[in-house]
Structures are given as C-alpha cells and as structure tokens.
Amino acid sequence: MARASFTIRPIEERDRAGWEPLWQGYLRFYKTSLPDDVTDMTWARFFNPQEQLYALVAEQDGRLIGIAHYLLHRSTWARQCYCYLEDLYVDENIRGGGAGRALIEAVESAAMRAGASRLHWMTHQSNARAQMLYNDVAERSEFIQYRKQL
C-alpha cells in the first residue's frame, strides 16, 4: 500500500483550529478531559521561549492529521538532558500511513539536536495498536509507573 504524503513541522500559532480537534481526540482516546484553561495554557506554552515544551504537527493537504508534544528535562542519571514524548496522536481515520512513526522520528531528531541522550514515552497497556509501532522503533522498559495525585 502506498503511503500518503505528509509533512512534519513545528506547530505555528495559526494551527490552533487544526490542533485542537486532534488534542481533544487524544484526550477522548484516553477517556479524559481537561478544563479549557488548561488547554489554553498548554497552547500558550508551545510559543513561550521560557518553556521547554514543544509541539510538532503532521500536515497533509493543508490539514493537520497528527500531533506530538515533547519536553526536555534534566536527569540525575546523565550529563545530557532526556526528552519525554508526552503526547502523540494521529487522526484515527488515517492511522497506519506512517505519520505516527514520522512524528516519533522528528521528535528523536529534535532531541538529538538538543543534546538529549534518551527519548522516552508511555502508553496505556490497552493501546495495543500503538505498541506495535513502539515495539518496532524503541525498546520497551521494564519499569512500572506509579502516580499520586497532589
């Protein structure tokens, strides 16, 4: 099957109308929602040079079809920073065309340019489709995540 042509690029302020449906789709996929002010704050952080939060988009025929949000952070285990791919989402109607893989590769490139020594991310244990891609492009960690709401 021929893969559709798309472009991966940094998000731009003009992208809000295309980004938000993908963001909301991502949140729905994980059966959650966020207050509008948190979405607005997240959007603003992408364009604040004081923040270390970044966003890439996959664009096809003038329409956004995927998003990746990532941040750089220090580690006690390395001299270099690490890169955390926090959110990755591709429009469910066009998954399997390579956009998810291309977004991961673009985040990896950005992390390498920033001097990061590791790229890491998580997914829900039920997200088997994504895990097929993730198992192909990265090594699965043996660590289990714990959370405590504060």
Short mmCIF file of N, CA and C in Angstrom, two decimals:
data_model
loop_
_atom_site.label_atom_id
_atom_site.label_comp_id
_atom_site.label_asym_id
_atom_site.label_seq_id
_atom_site.Cartn_x
_atom_site.Cartn_y
_atom_site.Cartn_z
N MET A 1 0.84 -1.18 0.00
CA MET A 1 0.00 0.00 0.00
C MET A 1 0.88 1.24 0.00
N ALA A 2 0.62 2.18 -0.89
CA ALA A 2 1.39 3.42 -0.96
C ALA A 2 1.04 4.31 0.22
N ARG A 3 2.06 4.93 0.78
CA ARG A 3 1.83 5.82 1.91
C ARG A 3 1.47 7.21 1.41
N ALA A 4 0.56 7.83 2.13
CA ALA A 4 0.15 9.18 1.79
C ALA A 4 1.28 10.14 2.08
N SER A 5 1.31 11.22 1.35
CA SER A 5 2.33 12.23 1.54
C SER A 5 1.90 13.20 2.64
N PHE A 6 2.79 13.47 3.56
CA PHE A 6 2.52 14.44 4.63
C PHE A 6 3.83 15.11 5.01
N THR A 7 3.71 16.21 5.74
CA THR A 7 4.86 16.98 6.19
C THR A 7 4.85 17.02 7.71
N ILE A 8 6.01 16.89 8.31
CA ILE A 8 6.16 17.07 9.76
C ILE A 8 6.86 18.41 9.96
N ARG A 9 6.29 19.24 10.82
CA ARG A 9 6.85 20.57 11.05
C ARG A 9 6.51 21.04 12.46
N PRO A 10 7.25 22.06 12.95
CA PRO A 10 6.89 22.66 14.24
C PRO A 10 5.51 23.32 14.15
N ILE A 11 4.80 23.28 15.24
CA ILE A 11 3.49 23.91 15.29
C ILE A 11 3.66 25.42 15.14
N GLU A 12 2.66 26.05 14.58
CA GLU A 12 2.63 27.51 14.41
C GLU A 12 1.35 28.05 15.04
N GLU A 13 1.38 29.32 15.41
CA GLU A 13 0.21 29.91 16.07
C GLU A 13 -1.04 29.83 15.21
N ARG A 14 -0.89 29.82 13.91
CA ARG A 14 -2.05 29.72 13.00
C ARG A 14 -2.69 28.33 13.02
N ASP A 15 -2.08 27.36 13.71
CA ASP A 15 -2.54 25.97 13.70
C ASP A 15 -3.58 25.64 14.77
N ARG A 16 -3.98 26.59 15.57
CA ARG A 16 -4.87 26.29 16.71
C ARG A 16 -6.14 25.56 16.28
N ALA A 17 -6.78 26.01 15.21
CA ALA A 17 -8.04 25.39 14.78
C ALA A 17 -7.85 23.95 14.31
N GLY A 18 -6.68 23.61 13.80
CA GLY A 18 -6.41 22.23 13.39
C GLY A 18 -5.86 21.38 14.52
N TRP A 19 -5.15 22.02 15.45
CA TRP A 19 -4.56 21.29 16.58
C TRP A 19 -5.62 20.86 17.58
N GLU A 20 -6.54 21.75 17.89
CA GLU A 20 -7.48 21.48 18.98
C GLU A 20 -8.32 20.21 18.76
N PRO A 21 -8.86 19.94 17.58
CA PRO A 21 -9.60 18.68 17.42
C PRO A 21 -8.72 17.44 17.63
N LEU A 22 -7.46 17.51 17.24
CA LEU A 22 -6.55 16.40 17.49
C LEU A 22 -6.27 16.25 18.97
N TRP A 23 -6.05 17.36 19.66
CA TRP A 23 -5.83 17.36 21.10
C TRP A 23 -7.03 16.75 21.82
N GLN A 24 -8.22 17.19 21.45
CA GLN A 24 -9.43 16.67 22.08
C GLN A 24 -9.63 15.19 21.74
N GLY A 25 -9.28 14.78 20.53
CA GLY A 25 -9.34 13.37 20.16
C GLY A 25 -8.39 12.54 21.01
N TYR A 26 -7.21 13.06 21.25
CA TYR A 26 -6.23 12.39 22.10
C TYR A 26 -6.79 12.21 23.51
N LEU A 27 -7.36 13.28 24.05
CA LEU A 27 -7.93 13.20 25.40
C LEU A 27 -9.09 12.20 25.45
N ARG A 28 -9.95 12.22 24.44
CA ARG A 28 -11.07 11.26 24.40
C ARG A 28 -10.54 9.82 24.32
N PHE A 29 -9.49 9.61 23.53
CA PHE A 29 -8.91 8.27 23.40
C PHE A 29 -8.53 7.72 24.78
N TYR A 30 -7.98 8.59 25.62
CA TYR A 30 -7.59 8.18 26.97
C TYR A 30 -8.70 8.42 28.00
N LYS A 31 -9.92 8.63 27.51
CA LYS A 31 -11.11 8.75 28.35
C LYS A 31 -10.95 9.80 29.45
N THR A 32 -10.49 10.96 29.02
CA THR A 32 -10.31 12.06 29.97
C THR A 32 -10.69 13.37 29.31
N SER A 33 -10.71 14.40 30.08
CA SER A 33 -10.95 15.76 29.57
C SER A 33 -10.17 16.72 30.46
N LEU A 34 -9.96 17.90 29.94
CA LEU A 34 -9.27 18.94 30.69
C LEU A 34 -10.07 20.22 30.63
N PRO A 35 -9.99 21.05 31.65
CA PRO A 35 -10.65 22.35 31.59
C PRO A 35 -10.08 23.19 30.43
N ASP A 36 -10.89 24.05 29.87
CA ASP A 36 -10.45 24.90 28.75
C ASP A 36 -9.22 25.71 29.10
N ASP A 37 -9.11 26.17 30.36
CA ASP A 37 -7.96 26.99 30.71
C ASP A 37 -6.66 26.18 30.69
N VAL A 38 -6.72 24.89 30.92
CA VAL A 38 -5.51 24.06 30.84
C VAL A 38 -5.12 23.89 29.37
N THR A 39 -6.11 23.68 28.51
CA THR A 39 -5.82 23.60 27.06
C THR A 39 -5.23 24.91 26.57
N ASP A 40 -5.80 26.04 27.00
CA ASP A 40 -5.27 27.35 26.60
C ASP A 40 -3.85 27.55 27.11
N MET A 41 -3.58 27.13 28.35
CA MET A 41 -2.25 27.26 28.92
C MET A 41 -1.25 26.39 28.15
N THR A 42 -1.65 25.17 27.83
CA THR A 42 -0.78 24.27 27.06
C THR A 42 -0.44 24.90 25.72
N TRP A 43 -1.45 25.41 25.04
CA TRP A 43 -1.24 26.06 23.75
C TRP A 43 -0.24 27.21 23.88
N ALA A 44 -0.43 28.05 24.89
CA ALA A 44 0.46 29.21 25.08
C ALA A 44 1.90 28.77 25.38
N ARG A 45 2.06 27.68 26.09
CA ARG A 45 3.41 27.21 26.44
C ARG A 45 4.22 26.83 25.19
N PHE A 46 3.56 26.34 24.16
CA PHE A 46 4.29 25.97 22.94
C PHE A 46 5.03 27.17 22.34
N PHE A 47 4.53 28.36 22.59
CA PHE A 47 5.08 29.56 21.96
C PHE A 47 5.82 30.46 22.94
N ASN A 48 6.00 30.01 24.16
CA ASN A 48 6.71 30.77 25.18
C ASN A 48 8.17 30.31 25.19
N PRO A 49 9.11 31.19 24.83
CA PRO A 49 10.51 30.77 24.79
C PRO A 49 11.08 30.40 26.16
N GLN A 50 10.40 30.75 27.24
CA GLN A 50 10.84 30.38 28.58
C GLN A 50 10.50 28.92 28.92
N GLU A 51 9.64 28.33 28.13
CA GLU A 51 9.19 26.95 28.38
C GLU A 51 10.03 25.97 27.58
N GLN A 52 10.11 24.76 28.06
CA GLN A 52 10.80 23.68 27.36
C GLN A 52 9.78 22.68 26.81
N LEU A 53 8.58 23.15 26.46
CA LEU A 53 7.52 22.32 25.92
C LEU A 53 7.37 22.65 24.44
N TYR A 54 7.40 21.61 23.61
CA TYR A 54 7.42 21.80 22.16
C TYR A 54 6.34 20.96 21.51
N ALA A 55 5.95 21.36 20.30
CA ALA A 55 4.92 20.62 19.57
C ALA A 55 5.29 20.53 18.10
N LEU A 56 5.05 19.38 17.54
CA LEU A 56 5.19 19.14 16.11
C LEU A 56 3.83 18.70 15.58
N VAL A 57 3.61 18.96 14.30
CA VAL A 57 2.38 18.51 13.66
C VAL A 57 2.70 17.74 12.39
N ALA A 58 1.81 16.84 12.04
CA ALA A 58 1.84 16.19 10.74
C ALA A 58 0.74 16.84 9.93
N GLU A 59 1.10 17.31 8.74
CA GLU A 59 0.15 18.03 7.89
C GLU A 59 0.03 17.32 6.55
N GLN A 60 -1.20 17.16 6.08
CA GLN A 60 -1.46 16.52 4.80
C GLN A 60 -2.51 17.34 4.06
N ASP A 61 -2.16 17.76 2.86
CA ASP A 61 -3.09 18.53 2.03
C ASP A 61 -3.68 19.72 2.78
N GLY A 62 -2.83 20.42 3.55
CA GLY A 62 -3.27 21.62 4.26
C GLY A 62 -4.04 21.35 5.53
N ARG A 63 -4.15 20.10 5.95
CA ARG A 63 -4.91 19.73 7.14
C ARG A 63 -4.00 19.01 8.13
N LEU A 64 -4.12 19.36 9.42
CA LEU A 64 -3.33 18.68 10.44
C LEU A 64 -3.92 17.30 10.69
N ILE A 65 -3.05 16.28 10.67
CA ILE A 65 -3.51 14.91 10.87
C ILE A 65 -2.86 14.25 12.08
N GLY A 66 -1.89 14.92 12.70
CA GLY A 66 -1.23 14.34 13.86
C GLY A 66 -0.48 15.37 14.65
N ILE A 67 -0.26 15.06 15.93
CA ILE A 67 0.45 15.96 16.84
C ILE A 67 1.43 15.16 17.70
N ALA A 68 2.49 15.82 18.09
CA ALA A 68 3.44 15.27 19.06
C ALA A 68 3.88 16.41 19.96
N HIS A 69 3.76 16.22 21.27
CA HIS A 69 4.20 17.20 22.26
C HIS A 69 5.33 16.57 23.05
N TYR A 70 6.39 17.33 23.24
CA TYR A 70 7.53 16.77 23.96
C TYR A 70 8.22 17.85 24.78
N LEU A 71 8.99 17.40 25.75
CA LEU A 71 9.73 18.33 26.59
C LEU A 71 11.10 17.75 26.90
N LEU A 72 12.02 18.64 27.16
CA LEU A 72 13.38 18.27 27.56
C LEU A 72 13.48 18.43 29.07
N HIS A 73 14.16 17.49 29.72
CA HIS A 73 14.29 17.59 31.17
C HIS A 73 15.64 17.03 31.63
N ARG A 74 16.12 17.53 32.74
CA ARG A 74 17.36 17.07 33.33
C ARG A 74 17.16 15.68 33.92
N SER A 75 18.27 14.99 34.14
CA SER A 75 18.24 13.68 34.75
C SER A 75 19.37 13.57 35.77
N THR A 76 19.13 12.85 36.82
CA THR A 76 20.20 12.58 37.78
C THR A 76 21.11 11.47 37.28
N TRP A 77 20.75 10.82 36.18
CA TRP A 77 21.48 9.67 35.67
C TRP A 77 22.34 9.97 34.46
N ALA A 78 22.32 11.21 33.99
CA ALA A 78 23.06 11.52 32.76
C ALA A 78 23.50 12.98 32.77
N ARG A 79 24.60 13.25 32.08
CA ARG A 79 25.05 14.63 31.90
C ARG A 79 24.11 15.39 30.97
N GLN A 80 23.62 14.69 29.97
CA GLN A 80 22.74 15.32 28.99
C GLN A 80 21.28 15.25 29.48
N CYS A 81 20.47 16.06 28.87
CA CYS A 81 19.05 16.02 29.19
C CYS A 81 18.40 14.79 28.54
N TYR A 82 17.21 14.50 28.97
CA TYR A 82 16.36 13.48 28.36
C TYR A 82 15.22 14.20 27.63
N CYS A 83 14.59 13.50 26.73
CA CYS A 83 13.43 14.03 26.03
C CYS A 83 12.24 13.12 26.30
N TYR A 84 11.17 13.71 26.78
CA TYR A 84 9.95 12.97 27.08
C TYR A 84 8.91 13.31 26.03
N LEU A 85 8.50 12.32 25.27
CA LEU A 85 7.41 12.46 24.30
C LEU A 85 6.12 12.26 25.09
N GLU A 86 5.48 13.37 25.44
CA GLU A 86 4.34 13.31 26.35
C GLU A 86 3.05 12.91 25.66
N ASP A 87 2.81 13.47 24.48
CA ASP A 87 1.55 13.21 23.77
C ASP A 87 1.86 12.91 22.30
N LEU A 88 1.25 11.87 21.78
CA LEU A 88 1.37 11.52 20.36
C LEU A 88 0.00 11.06 19.90
N TYR A 89 -0.50 11.68 18.83
CA TYR A 89 -1.84 11.32 18.35
C TYR A 89 -1.90 11.56 16.86
N VAL A 90 -2.48 10.59 16.16
CA VAL A 90 -2.76 10.71 14.74
C VAL A 90 -4.25 10.48 14.55
N ASP A 91 -4.87 11.28 13.69
CA ASP A 91 -6.29 11.14 13.38
C ASP A 91 -6.61 9.66 13.16
N GLU A 92 -7.59 9.17 13.88
CA GLU A 92 -7.90 7.73 13.84
C GLU A 92 -8.31 7.25 12.45
N ASN A 93 -8.78 8.14 11.60
CA ASN A 93 -9.21 7.74 10.25
C ASN A 93 -8.05 7.51 9.30
N ILE A 94 -6.84 7.92 9.68
CA ILE A 94 -5.70 7.75 8.77
C ILE A 94 -4.49 7.12 9.44
N ARG A 95 -4.71 6.41 10.52
CA ARG A 95 -3.61 5.71 11.17
C ARG A 95 -3.09 4.60 10.27
N GLY A 96 -1.83 4.27 10.46
CA GLY A 96 -1.22 3.21 9.68
C GLY A 96 -0.52 3.71 8.42
N GLY A 97 -0.57 5.01 8.19
CA GLY A 97 0.05 5.58 7.00
C GLY A 97 1.46 6.13 7.23
N GLY A 98 1.98 5.99 8.43
CA GLY A 98 3.35 6.40 8.71
C GLY A 98 3.49 7.71 9.45
N ALA A 99 2.40 8.42 9.70
CA ALA A 99 2.51 9.72 10.38
C ALA A 99 3.00 9.58 11.81
N GLY A 100 2.53 8.58 12.54
CA GLY A 100 2.98 8.37 13.91
C GLY A 100 4.47 8.10 13.97
N ARG A 101 4.94 7.22 13.10
CA ARG A 101 6.37 6.91 13.04
C ARG A 101 7.17 8.16 12.68
N ALA A 102 6.68 8.93 11.72
CA ALA A 102 7.39 10.14 11.29
C ALA A 102 7.44 11.17 12.42
N LEU A 103 6.37 11.29 13.19
CA LEU A 103 6.38 12.21 14.32
C LEU A 103 7.39 11.77 15.37
N ILE A 104 7.45 10.47 15.67
CA ILE A 104 8.44 9.98 16.63
C ILE A 104 9.85 10.27 16.11
N GLU A 105 10.09 10.01 14.85
CA GLU A 105 11.42 10.27 14.27
C GLU A 105 11.77 11.75 14.33
N ALA A 106 10.79 12.63 14.12
CA ALA A 106 11.04 14.07 14.18
C ALA A 106 11.35 14.50 15.61
N VAL A 107 10.65 13.94 16.59
CA VAL A 107 10.96 14.24 17.99
C VAL A 107 12.36 13.73 18.32
N GLU A 108 12.69 12.54 17.84
CA GLU A 108 14.03 11.99 18.07
C GLU A 108 15.10 12.92 17.49
N SER A 109 14.88 13.42 16.31
CA SER A 109 15.85 14.35 15.69
C SER A 109 15.98 15.63 16.50
N ALA A 110 14.85 16.17 16.94
CA ALA A 110 14.88 17.39 17.76
C ALA A 110 15.61 17.13 19.07
N ALA A 111 15.39 15.98 19.67
CA ALA A 111 16.06 15.63 20.92
C ALA A 111 17.56 15.52 20.72
N MET A 112 17.96 14.91 19.62
CA MET A 112 19.40 14.78 19.34
C MET A 112 20.03 16.15 19.11
N ARG A 113 19.33 17.04 18.39
CA ARG A 113 19.86 18.40 18.17
C ARG A 113 20.01 19.13 19.50
N ALA A 114 19.14 18.85 20.46
CA ALA A 114 19.19 19.50 21.77
C ALA A 114 20.23 18.85 22.68
N GLY A 115 20.85 17.78 22.23
CA GLY A 115 21.87 17.11 23.02
C GLY A 115 21.31 16.07 23.99
N ALA A 116 20.07 15.67 23.83
CA ALA A 116 19.48 14.68 24.73
C ALA A 116 20.12 13.31 24.51
N SER A 117 20.19 12.54 25.57
CA SER A 117 20.77 11.21 25.47
C SER A 117 19.71 10.11 25.49
N ARG A 118 18.46 10.48 25.72
CA ARG A 118 17.39 9.48 25.75
C ARG A 118 16.07 10.12 25.33
N LEU A 119 15.30 9.36 24.58
CA LEU A 119 13.92 9.70 24.26
C LEU A 119 13.06 8.63 24.91
N HIS A 120 12.04 9.05 25.65
CA HIS A 120 11.16 8.08 26.30
C HIS A 120 9.72 8.54 26.25
N TRP A 121 8.81 7.56 26.36
CA TRP A 121 7.39 7.86 26.38
C TRP A 121 6.66 6.69 27.02
N MET A 122 5.36 6.89 27.24
CA MET A 122 4.50 5.86 27.82
C MET A 122 3.27 5.71 26.95
N THR A 123 2.59 4.60 27.13
CA THR A 123 1.26 4.43 26.57
C THR A 123 0.47 3.56 27.52
N HIS A 124 -0.81 3.59 27.35
CA HIS A 124 -1.65 2.74 28.20
C HIS A 124 -1.47 1.29 27.78
N GLN A 125 -1.54 0.39 28.76
CA GLN A 125 -1.33 -1.03 28.47
C GLN A 125 -2.34 -1.58 27.47
N SER A 126 -3.49 -0.95 27.33
CA SER A 126 -4.51 -1.43 26.38
C SER A 126 -4.29 -0.91 24.96
N ASN A 127 -3.34 -0.02 24.77
CA ASN A 127 -3.13 0.59 23.45
C ASN A 127 -2.25 -0.32 22.58
N ALA A 128 -2.79 -1.46 22.23
CA ALA A 128 -2.03 -2.49 21.50
C ALA A 128 -1.60 -2.02 20.12
N ARG A 129 -2.44 -1.27 19.44
CA ARG A 129 -2.07 -0.82 18.10
C ARG A 129 -0.84 0.06 18.13
N ALA A 130 -0.81 1.01 19.05
CA ALA A 130 0.36 1.89 19.16
C ALA A 130 1.59 1.09 19.58
N GLN A 131 1.40 0.11 20.45
CA GLN A 131 2.54 -0.68 20.91
C GLN A 131 3.21 -1.45 19.78
N MET A 132 2.45 -1.81 18.75
CA MET A 132 3.07 -2.47 17.60
C MET A 132 4.11 -1.55 16.97
N LEU A 133 3.78 -0.26 16.83
CA LEU A 133 4.73 0.72 16.31
C LEU A 133 5.87 0.93 17.30
N TYR A 134 5.53 1.16 18.56
CA TYR A 134 6.54 1.46 19.56
C TYR A 134 7.56 0.33 19.70
N ASN A 135 7.08 -0.91 19.65
CA ASN A 135 7.99 -2.05 19.75
C ASN A 135 8.93 -2.13 18.55
N ASP A 136 8.53 -1.53 17.45
CA ASP A 136 9.35 -1.52 16.25
C ASP A 136 10.42 -0.43 16.27
N VAL A 137 10.15 0.67 16.99
CA VAL A 137 11.07 1.82 16.95
C VAL A 137 11.86 2.04 18.23
N ALA A 138 11.52 1.33 19.31
CA ALA A 138 12.19 1.57 20.59
C ALA A 138 12.19 0.29 21.42
N GLU A 139 12.91 0.36 22.52
CA GLU A 139 12.99 -0.75 23.46
C GLU A 139 11.98 -0.53 24.58
N ARG A 140 11.22 -1.54 24.88
CA ARG A 140 10.24 -1.43 25.97
C ARG A 140 10.94 -1.53 27.32
N SER A 141 10.66 -0.59 28.18
CA SER A 141 11.24 -0.55 29.52
C SER A 141 10.58 -1.60 30.41
N GLU A 142 11.31 -2.04 31.41
CA GLU A 142 10.75 -2.97 32.39
C GLU A 142 10.15 -2.24 33.58
N PHE A 143 10.19 -0.91 33.57
CA PHE A 143 9.72 -0.14 34.70
C PHE A 143 8.21 0.03 34.68
N ILE A 144 7.64 0.13 35.85
CA ILE A 144 6.21 0.36 36.05
C ILE A 144 6.05 1.76 36.61
N GLN A 145 5.10 2.50 36.08
CA GLN A 145 4.88 3.86 36.55
C GLN A 145 3.87 3.86 37.70
N TYR A 146 4.16 4.67 38.71
CA TYR A 146 3.23 4.90 39.82
C TYR A 146 2.86 6.38 39.83
N ARG A 147 1.65 6.68 40.26
CA ARG A 147 1.18 8.06 40.33
C ARG A 147 0.51 8.32 41.66
N LYS A 148 0.62 9.56 42.09
CA LYS A 148 -0.10 10.01 43.28
C LYS A 148 -0.54 11.43 43.01
N GLN A 149 -1.84 11.65 43.02
CA GLN A 149 -2.36 12.99 42.80
C GLN A 149 -2.04 13.89 43.98
N LEU A 150 -1.63 15.10 43.69
CA LEU A 150 -1.29 16.06 44.73
C LEU A 150 -2.26 17.23 44.73
#
